PDB file of C-alpha atoms in Angstrom:
ATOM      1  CA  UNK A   1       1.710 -22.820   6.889  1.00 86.00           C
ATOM      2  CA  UNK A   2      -0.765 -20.095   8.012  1.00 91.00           C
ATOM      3  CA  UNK A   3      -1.618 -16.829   5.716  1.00 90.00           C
ATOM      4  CA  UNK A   4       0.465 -14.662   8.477  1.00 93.00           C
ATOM      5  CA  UNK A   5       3.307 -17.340   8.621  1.00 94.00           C
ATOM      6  CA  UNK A   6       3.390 -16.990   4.634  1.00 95.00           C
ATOM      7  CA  UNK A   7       3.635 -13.245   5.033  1.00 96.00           C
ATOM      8  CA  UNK A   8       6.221 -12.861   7.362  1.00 97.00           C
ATOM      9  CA  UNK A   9       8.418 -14.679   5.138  1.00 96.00           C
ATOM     10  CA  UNK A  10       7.601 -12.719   2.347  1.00 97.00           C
ATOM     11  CA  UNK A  11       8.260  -9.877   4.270  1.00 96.00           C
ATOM     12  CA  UNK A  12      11.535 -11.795   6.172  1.00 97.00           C
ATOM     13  CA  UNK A  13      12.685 -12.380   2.177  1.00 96.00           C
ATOM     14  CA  UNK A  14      12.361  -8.914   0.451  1.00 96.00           C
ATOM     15  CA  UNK A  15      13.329  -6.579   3.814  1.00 95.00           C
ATOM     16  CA  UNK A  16      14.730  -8.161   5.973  1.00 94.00           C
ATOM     17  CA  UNK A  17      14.102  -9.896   9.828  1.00 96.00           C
ATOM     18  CA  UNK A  18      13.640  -6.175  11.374  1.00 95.00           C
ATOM     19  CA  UNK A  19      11.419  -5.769   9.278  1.00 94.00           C
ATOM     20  CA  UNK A  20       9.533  -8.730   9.109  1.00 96.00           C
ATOM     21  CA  UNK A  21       9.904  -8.933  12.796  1.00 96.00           C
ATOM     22  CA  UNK A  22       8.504  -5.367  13.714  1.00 96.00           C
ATOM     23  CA  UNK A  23       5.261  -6.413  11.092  1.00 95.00           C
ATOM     24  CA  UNK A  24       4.574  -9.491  12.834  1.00 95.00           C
ATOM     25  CA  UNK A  25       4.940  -7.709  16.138  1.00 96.00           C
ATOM     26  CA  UNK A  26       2.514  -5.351  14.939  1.00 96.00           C
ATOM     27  CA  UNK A  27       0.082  -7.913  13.618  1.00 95.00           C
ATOM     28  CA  UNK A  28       0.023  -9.783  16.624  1.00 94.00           C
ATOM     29  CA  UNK A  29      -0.545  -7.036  19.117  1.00 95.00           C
ATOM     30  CA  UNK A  30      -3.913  -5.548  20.525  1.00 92.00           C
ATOM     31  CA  UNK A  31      -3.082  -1.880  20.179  1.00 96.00           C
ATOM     32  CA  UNK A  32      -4.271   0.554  17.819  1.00 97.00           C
ATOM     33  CA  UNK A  33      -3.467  -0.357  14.098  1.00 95.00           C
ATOM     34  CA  UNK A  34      -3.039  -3.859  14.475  1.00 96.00           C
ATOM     35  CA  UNK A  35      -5.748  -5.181  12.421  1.00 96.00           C
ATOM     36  CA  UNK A  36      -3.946  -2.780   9.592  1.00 96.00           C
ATOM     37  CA  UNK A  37      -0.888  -4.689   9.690  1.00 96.00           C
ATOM     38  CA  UNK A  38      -2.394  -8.271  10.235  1.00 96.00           C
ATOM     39  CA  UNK A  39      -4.415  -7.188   6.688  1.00 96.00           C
ATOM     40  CA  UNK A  40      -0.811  -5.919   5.356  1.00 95.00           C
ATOM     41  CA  UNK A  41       0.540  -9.215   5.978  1.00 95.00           C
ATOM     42  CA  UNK A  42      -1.878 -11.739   5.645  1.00 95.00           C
ATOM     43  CA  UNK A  43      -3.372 -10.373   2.407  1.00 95.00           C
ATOM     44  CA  UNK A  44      -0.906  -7.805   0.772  1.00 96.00           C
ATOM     45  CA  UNK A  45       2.394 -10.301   1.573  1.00 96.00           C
ATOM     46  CA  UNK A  46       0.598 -13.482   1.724  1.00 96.00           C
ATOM     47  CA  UNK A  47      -2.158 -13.676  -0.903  1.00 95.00           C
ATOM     48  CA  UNK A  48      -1.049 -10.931  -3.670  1.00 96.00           C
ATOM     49  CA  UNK A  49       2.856 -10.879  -3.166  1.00 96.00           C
ATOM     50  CA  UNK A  50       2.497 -14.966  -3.441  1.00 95.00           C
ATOM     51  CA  UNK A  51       0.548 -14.855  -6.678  1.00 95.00           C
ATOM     52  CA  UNK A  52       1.240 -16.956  -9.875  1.00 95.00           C
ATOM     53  CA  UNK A  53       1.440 -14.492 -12.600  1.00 96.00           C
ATOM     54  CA  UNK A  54       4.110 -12.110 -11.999  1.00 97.00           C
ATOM     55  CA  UNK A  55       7.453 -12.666 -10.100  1.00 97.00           C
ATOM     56  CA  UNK A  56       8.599 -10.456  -7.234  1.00 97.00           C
ATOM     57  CA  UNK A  57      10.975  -8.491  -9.707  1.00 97.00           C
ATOM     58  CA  UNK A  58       8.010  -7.609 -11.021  1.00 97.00           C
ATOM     59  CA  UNK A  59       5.679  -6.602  -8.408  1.00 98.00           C
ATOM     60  CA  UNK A  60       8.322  -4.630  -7.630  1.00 98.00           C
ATOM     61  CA  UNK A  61       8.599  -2.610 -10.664  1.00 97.00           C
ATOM     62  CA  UNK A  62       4.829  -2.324 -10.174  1.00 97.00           C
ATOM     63  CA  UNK A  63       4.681  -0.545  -6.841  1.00 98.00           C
ATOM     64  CA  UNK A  64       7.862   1.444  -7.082  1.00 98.00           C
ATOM     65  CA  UNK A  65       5.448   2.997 -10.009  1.00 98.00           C
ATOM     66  CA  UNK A  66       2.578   3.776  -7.935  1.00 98.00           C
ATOM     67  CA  UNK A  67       4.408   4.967  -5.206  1.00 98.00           C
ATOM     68  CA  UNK A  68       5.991   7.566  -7.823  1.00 98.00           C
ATOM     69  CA  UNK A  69       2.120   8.242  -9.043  1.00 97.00           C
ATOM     70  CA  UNK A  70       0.950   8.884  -5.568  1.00 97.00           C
ATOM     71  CA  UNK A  71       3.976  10.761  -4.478  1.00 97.00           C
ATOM     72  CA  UNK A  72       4.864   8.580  -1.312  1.00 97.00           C
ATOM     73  CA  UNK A  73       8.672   8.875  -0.899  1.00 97.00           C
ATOM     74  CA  UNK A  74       8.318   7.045   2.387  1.00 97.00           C
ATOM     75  CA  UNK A  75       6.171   3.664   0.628  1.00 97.00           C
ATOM     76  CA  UNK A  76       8.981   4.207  -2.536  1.00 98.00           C
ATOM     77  CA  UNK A  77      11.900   3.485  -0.440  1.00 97.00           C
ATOM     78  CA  UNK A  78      10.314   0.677   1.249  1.00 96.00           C
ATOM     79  CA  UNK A  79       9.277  -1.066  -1.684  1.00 97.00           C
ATOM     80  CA  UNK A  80      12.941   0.331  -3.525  1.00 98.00           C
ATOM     81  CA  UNK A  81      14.984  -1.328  -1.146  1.00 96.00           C
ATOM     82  CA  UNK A  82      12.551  -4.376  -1.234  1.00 97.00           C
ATOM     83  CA  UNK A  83      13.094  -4.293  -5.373  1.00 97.00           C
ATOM     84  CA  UNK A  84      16.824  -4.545  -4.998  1.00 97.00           C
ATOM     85  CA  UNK A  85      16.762  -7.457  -2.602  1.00 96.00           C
ATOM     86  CA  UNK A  86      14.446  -9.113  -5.247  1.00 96.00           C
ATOM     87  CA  UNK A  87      17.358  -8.529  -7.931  1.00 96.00           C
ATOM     88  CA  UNK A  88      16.531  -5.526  -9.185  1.00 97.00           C
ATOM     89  CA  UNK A  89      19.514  -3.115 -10.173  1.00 96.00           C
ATOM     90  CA  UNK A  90      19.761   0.788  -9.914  1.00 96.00           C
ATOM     91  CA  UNK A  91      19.870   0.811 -13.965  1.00 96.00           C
ATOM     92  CA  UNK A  92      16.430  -0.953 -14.042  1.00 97.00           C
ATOM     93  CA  UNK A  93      15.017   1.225 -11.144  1.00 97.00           C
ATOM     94  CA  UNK A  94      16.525   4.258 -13.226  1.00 97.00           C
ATOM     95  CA  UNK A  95      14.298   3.012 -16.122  1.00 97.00           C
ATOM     96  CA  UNK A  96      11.041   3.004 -13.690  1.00 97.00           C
ATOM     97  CA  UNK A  97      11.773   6.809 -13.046  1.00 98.00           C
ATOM     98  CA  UNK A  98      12.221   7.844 -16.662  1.00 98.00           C
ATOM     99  CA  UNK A  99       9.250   5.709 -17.664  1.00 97.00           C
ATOM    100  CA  UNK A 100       7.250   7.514 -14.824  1.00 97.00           C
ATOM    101  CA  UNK A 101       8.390  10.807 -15.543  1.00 97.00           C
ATOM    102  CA  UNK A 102       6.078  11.887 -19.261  1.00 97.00           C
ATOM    103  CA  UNK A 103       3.174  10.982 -16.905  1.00 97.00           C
ATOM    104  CA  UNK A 104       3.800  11.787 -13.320  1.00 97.00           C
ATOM    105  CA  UNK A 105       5.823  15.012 -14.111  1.00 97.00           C
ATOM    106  CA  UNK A 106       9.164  16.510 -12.596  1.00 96.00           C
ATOM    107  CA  UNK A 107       7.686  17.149  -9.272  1.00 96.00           C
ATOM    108  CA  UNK A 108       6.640  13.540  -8.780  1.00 96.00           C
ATOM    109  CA  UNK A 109      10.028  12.247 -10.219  1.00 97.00           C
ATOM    110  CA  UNK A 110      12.402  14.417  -8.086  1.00 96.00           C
ATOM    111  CA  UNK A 111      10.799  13.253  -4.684  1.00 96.00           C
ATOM    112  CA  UNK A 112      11.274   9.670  -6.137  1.00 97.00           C
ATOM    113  CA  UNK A 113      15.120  10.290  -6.701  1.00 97.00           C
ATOM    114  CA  UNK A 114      15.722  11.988  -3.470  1.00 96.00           C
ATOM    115  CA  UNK A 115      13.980   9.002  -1.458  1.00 96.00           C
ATOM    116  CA  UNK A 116      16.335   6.935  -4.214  1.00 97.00           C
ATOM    117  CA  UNK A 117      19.420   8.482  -3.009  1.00 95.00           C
ATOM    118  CA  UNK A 118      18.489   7.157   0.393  1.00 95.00           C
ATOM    119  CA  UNK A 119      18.202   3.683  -0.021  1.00 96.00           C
ATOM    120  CA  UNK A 120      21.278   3.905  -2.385  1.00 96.00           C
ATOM    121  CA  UNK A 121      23.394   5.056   0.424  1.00 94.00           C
ATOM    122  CA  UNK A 122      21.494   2.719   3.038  1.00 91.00           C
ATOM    123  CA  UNK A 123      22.799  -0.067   0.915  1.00 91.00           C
ATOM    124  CA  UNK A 124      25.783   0.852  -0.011  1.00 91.00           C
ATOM    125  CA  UNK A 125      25.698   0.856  -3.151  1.00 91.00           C
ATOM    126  CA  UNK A 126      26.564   5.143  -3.794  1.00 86.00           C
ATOM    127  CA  UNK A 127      30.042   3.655  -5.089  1.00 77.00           C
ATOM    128  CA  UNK A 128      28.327   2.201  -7.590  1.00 63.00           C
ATOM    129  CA  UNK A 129      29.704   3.144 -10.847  1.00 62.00           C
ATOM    130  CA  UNK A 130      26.041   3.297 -12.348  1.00 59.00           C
ATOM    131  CA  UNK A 131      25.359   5.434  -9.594  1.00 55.00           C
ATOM    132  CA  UNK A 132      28.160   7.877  -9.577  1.00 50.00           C
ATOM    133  CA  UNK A 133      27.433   9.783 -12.387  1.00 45.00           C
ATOM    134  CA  UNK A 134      23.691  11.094 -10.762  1.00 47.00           C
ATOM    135  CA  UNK A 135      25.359  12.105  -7.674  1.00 45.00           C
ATOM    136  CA  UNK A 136      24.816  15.873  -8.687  1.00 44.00           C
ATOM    137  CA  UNK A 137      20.965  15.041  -9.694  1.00 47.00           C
ATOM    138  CA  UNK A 138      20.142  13.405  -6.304  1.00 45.00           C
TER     139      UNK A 138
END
């Protein structure tokens, strides 16, 4: 199996075939940002996601944090709604925000939880009972 073969199913596993799909797509194409996706796949997906050490749970928890650090609601809800498929729950993803918050800040925190409240709808899960209760907070 290739590097970008390895990738994609990295990619296929945590968001989906759109997703994986549009990547590869992207990868494989000639126009302008294509070698930025081939090096998201083939390194980011293939080499690091891949990587003894840590599991995917993990990683997870890892990026959701810098994405709260560097403020990226967009890169948050990606890698949120990649956390869940890798078996994360809302409870533990709560516990990444509060753990954030004494060094990020309020600011940083509440454009975490509003890209939250996205991907919680998006995957159904604002029934949740865990949920319910921060309806009035997101």
């Amino acid at each position: 199996m290739t590097n970008r073969e390895a990738g994609i199913n990295v990619v296929r596993e945590m968001m989906g075939d759109q997703a994986a799909a549009k990547l590869s797509d992207s990868a494989d194409s000639n126009t302008f940002g294509a070698p930025i996706a081939a090096y998201a796949v083939d390194q980011v997906f293939a080499d690091i996601w891949t990587r003894p050490g840590l599991d995917r749970r993990s990683r997870s928890l890892v990026s959701m944090s810098v994405m709260i650090a560097m403020r990226q609601p967009h890169e948050f809800a990606i890698h949120m709604g990649a956390g869940l498929n890798n078996g994360l729950t809302l409870k533990e993803i709560e516990e990444v925000l509060i753990q954030a918050l004494p060094y990020v800040g309020y600011p940083a925190i509440a454009t975490a939880l509003a890209a939250a409240a996205d991907v919680i709808k998006e995957h159904g899960l604002d029934d949740d009972e865990s949920y319910a209760g921060h309806r009035g907070l997101l």
